[in-house]
């Protein structure tokens, strides 16, 4: 064998290489996840229900990418437990996952709010256009000159039909003709608007059910990883065992130590109260 031949890699070095590859693969997935979220969230419009709906959909759609990255990082920690950089990233991952899980849970009410707001906006737009057609019809019926008819036609949403500057037909004939043309159109528009509103509502219910299921699955997935401190159980273990609710309840009902000491000083001692 040549003295300059490359030494064969040991099993430990191979495991370290695999752990390093998993580590950088996880970082790549995290970066792709953040870039996708930032790209869909910019510019920020917190009070816009369409923005909330779009960002929520993007988070739910790309959440599995971040979850796969988290699993890769945990596998890297298992393969190379002595690596300090990987260990620090896993510690940070667990703390972030604790809050990320709650973030996905918060998406459920946000999706409900944004969806209902969008449905109301669509309904308001349909009602506004319908009222514009109705107002045009009433203005035509009450017109006293051909100029009044031209002004009434400008009330129509969108591009108003072109009318000649003047006509020789009697005014009542023009009014009757336009009114007869608009009334059936208004009825058809109202029927189609109602049907479209029902379709939007049904589509939203289907999308909401899908998003709720995705949000719950992502919540449980990150809750299985997340923990605020290393000595504590994971968020999922706390939820399943009921410790999370009991911890909140005990903190809410437990008096501060200073208040408890003050109350003890104010209360009489049983031994002193006895004769």
XYZ file of C-alpha atoms in Angstrom:
275
model
C 0.000 0.000 0.000
C 1.311 3.471 -0.875
C 2.294 5.623 2.107
C 0.461 8.561 0.502
C -2.891 6.728 0.217
C -5.858 8.474 1.816
C -6.884 6.945 5.142
C -10.185 5.165 5.160
C -12.937 7.120 6.935
C -13.953 5.725 10.285
C -17.507 5.040 11.341
C -17.457 8.025 13.701
C -16.319 10.447 11.017
C -18.973 9.105 8.645
C -21.670 9.648 11.269
C -20.411 13.184 11.861
C -20.577 13.882 8.115
C -24.158 12.638 7.957
C -25.096 14.729 11.005
C -23.507 17.787 9.405
C -25.444 17.171 6.184
C -28.691 16.852 8.126
C -27.867 20.022 10.041
C -27.309 22.090 6.907
C -30.312 20.532 5.217
C -32.432 21.678 8.149
C -30.993 25.194 7.896
C -31.802 25.243 4.175
C -35.425 24.288 4.827
C -35.755 26.920 7.563
C -34.391 29.607 5.228
C -36.777 28.576 2.440
C -39.672 28.643 4.908
C -38.806 32.149 6.140
C -38.228 33.512 2.633
C -41.610 32.225 1.495
C -43.384 33.752 4.490
C -41.633 37.111 4.158
C -42.339 37.222 0.442
C -46.059 36.588 0.922
C -46.375 38.905 3.951
C -44.728 41.951 2.396
C -46.034 44.644 2.400
C -47.608 44.162 5.817
C -51.342 44.963 6.026
C -52.493 43.683 9.402
C -56.048 45.039 9.155
C -56.629 43.702 5.642
C -58.597 40.424 5.832
C -57.327 39.409 2.392
C -53.729 39.790 3.647
C -54.514 37.778 6.783
C -56.106 35.036 4.689
C -53.190 34.934 2.255
C -50.492 34.842 4.944
C -52.408 32.228 6.934
C -52.751 30.002 3.875
C -49.029 30.395 3.142
C -48.080 29.494 6.721
C -50.245 26.385 6.686
C -48.962 25.337 3.270
C -45.266 25.820 4.112
C -45.466 24.696 7.736
C -44.554 21.082 6.828
C -41.301 22.378 5.294
C -40.285 23.835 8.651
C -41.428 20.632 10.364
C -39.204 18.500 8.128
C -36.298 20.832 8.894
C -36.949 20.413 12.624
C -36.925 16.626 12.293
C -33.659 16.724 10.327
C -32.043 18.841 13.045
C -33.210 16.446 15.768
C -31.804 13.522 13.805
C -28.506 15.365 13.483
C -28.451 15.778 17.269
C -29.063 12.049 17.747
C -26.235 11.118 15.369
C -23.765 13.622 16.789
C -24.734 14.421 20.400
C -21.302 15.887 21.154
C -21.574 18.666 18.565
C -22.003 21.981 20.414
C -23.361 23.959 17.384
C -26.007 21.336 16.662
C -26.888 21.117 20.352
C -27.333 24.891 20.594
C -29.547 24.912 17.506
C -31.699 22.103 18.925
C -32.104 24.032 22.198
C -33.174 27.127 20.249
C -35.443 24.997 18.058
C -37.257 23.555 21.067
C -37.865 26.992 22.569
C -39.078 28.435 19.268
C -41.270 25.411 18.586
C -43.046 26.021 21.896
C -44.308 29.384 20.621
C -44.641 28.330 16.987
C -47.125 25.659 18.082
C -49.299 28.322 19.717
C -48.904 30.450 16.585
C -50.431 27.734 14.410
C -53.230 27.344 16.945
C -53.870 31.088 16.760
C -54.283 30.798 12.995
C -57.666 29.109 13.493
C -59.522 32.167 14.888
C -57.611 34.423 12.480
C -58.755 32.312 9.538
C -62.340 32.473 10.784
C -62.164 36.248 11.216
C -60.551 36.923 7.837
C -62.917 34.549 6.034
C -66.044 36.117 7.504
C -64.695 39.611 6.754
C -64.025 38.684 3.125
C -67.508 37.207 2.731
C -68.993 40.429 4.086
C -66.887 42.509 1.710
C -67.977 40.464 -1.297
C -71.594 40.722 -0.213
C -71.284 44.478 0.293
C -69.790 44.888 -3.201
C -72.611 42.880 -4.762
C -75.207 44.900 -2.854
C -73.539 48.163 -3.893
C -73.660 47.244 -7.572
C -77.250 46.050 -7.290
C -78.263 49.316 -5.611
C -76.538 51.235 -8.402
C -78.668 49.472 -11.028
C -81.819 50.047 -8.996
C -80.955 53.735 -8.524
C -80.341 54.076 -12.273
C -83.709 52.534 -13.088
C -85.522 54.851 -10.678
C -83.664 57.894 -12.012
C -84.639 56.964 -15.573
C -88.285 56.490 -14.630
C -88.357 59.922 -12.974
C -86.355 61.700 -15.713
C -87.928 64.803 -17.213
C -85.488 65.261 -20.086
C -83.079 63.323 -22.193
C -80.187 64.950 -20.295
C -81.602 63.480 -17.083
C -81.471 60.037 -18.700
C -77.826 60.554 -19.684
C -76.996 61.554 -16.093
C -78.851 58.520 -14.759
C -76.944 56.160 -17.023
C -73.692 57.423 -15.513
C -74.782 55.895 -12.200
C -74.257 52.427 -13.619
C -71.155 50.643 -12.258
C -68.423 50.102 -14.783
C -68.693 51.230 -18.382
C -72.083 52.793 -19.108
C -73.661 52.000 -22.490
C -73.059 54.664 -25.131
C -76.127 56.735 -25.972
C -76.511 59.273 -28.773
C -76.280 62.935 -27.816
C -79.877 63.505 -28.931
C -82.732 61.454 -30.331
C -86.026 62.178 -32.034
C -87.955 59.449 -30.189
C -90.392 60.704 -27.521
C -88.992 60.769 -23.984
C -91.560 58.345 -22.582
C -90.679 55.775 -25.214
C -86.993 55.995 -24.307
C -87.768 55.738 -20.584
C -89.989 52.694 -21.081
C -87.452 50.967 -23.324
C -84.547 51.470 -20.891
C -86.644 50.509 -17.876
C -87.827 47.313 -19.552
C -84.231 46.435 -20.406
C -82.875 47.100 -16.909
C -85.566 45.447 -14.761
C -84.989 41.871 -16.029
C -81.243 42.444 -15.828
C -81.562 43.528 -12.189
C -83.539 40.383 -11.380
C -80.977 38.138 -13.048
C -78.130 39.975 -11.347
C -79.759 39.531 -7.947
C -80.313 35.811 -8.510
C -76.745 35.277 -9.721
C -75.424 37.322 -6.805
C -77.313 35.151 -4.309
C -76.083 31.967 -5.980
C -72.506 33.250 -6.020
C -72.786 34.192 -2.353
C -73.870 30.658 -1.439
C -71.014 29.209 -3.490
C -68.520 31.474 -1.720
C -69.918 30.395 1.652
C -69.704 26.688 0.816
C -66.177 27.053 -0.578
C -65.126 28.927 2.555
C -66.495 26.212 4.838
C -64.513 23.572 2.924
C -61.340 25.683 3.025
C -61.842 26.458 6.722
C -62.213 22.786 7.606
C -59.037 21.971 5.678
C -57.127 24.824 7.335
C -58.326 23.902 10.832
C -57.144 20.320 10.380
C -53.782 21.511 9.017
C -53.366 24.008 11.885
C -54.131 21.355 14.505
C -51.715 18.872 12.951
C -48.962 21.492 12.845
C -49.743 22.499 16.429
C -49.366 18.936 17.688
C -46.237 18.399 15.569
C -44.386 21.425 16.928
C -45.819 20.852 20.411
C -44.150 17.421 20.372
C -40.802 19.233 19.974
C -41.305 22.472 21.835
C -40.330 23.024 25.440
C -39.454 26.275 27.184
C -36.700 24.778 29.334
C -34.638 21.624 29.015
C -35.852 20.150 32.305
C -39.530 20.604 31.409
C -41.659 18.154 29.425
C -42.620 19.012 25.877
C -45.679 21.132 25.237
C -47.535 18.121 23.847
C -46.814 16.089 26.985
C -48.071 18.969 29.124
C -51.252 19.289 27.057
C -52.012 15.569 27.062
C -51.348 15.215 30.796
C -53.320 18.308 31.719
C -50.293 19.964 33.340
C -50.559 23.065 31.172
C -54.079 23.929 32.306
C -53.318 23.082 35.922
C -50.198 25.281 35.805
C -52.213 28.241 34.519
C -54.900 27.595 37.112
C -52.461 27.366 40.016
C -50.713 30.561 38.949
C -54.017 32.372 38.710
C -55.270 31.308 42.131
C -51.957 31.225 44.022
C -51.159 34.401 45.981
C -47.718 35.977 45.627
C -45.208 35.066 48.384
C -45.184 38.632 49.733
C -48.985 38.673 50.002
C -48.996 35.265 51.678
C -46.409 36.398 54.292
C -48.380 39.568 55.013
C -51.588 37.601 55.523
C -49.821 35.269 57.979
C -48.592 38.225 60.042
C -52.074 39.705 60.213
C -53.756 36.459 61.261
C -53.731 35.726 65.023
C -51.767 32.744 66.268
C -53.913 29.866 67.466
C -51.750 29.401 70.548
C -52.124 33.044 71.584
C -55.883 33.065 71.110
C -56.356 30.194 73.578
C -57.014 31.156 77.229
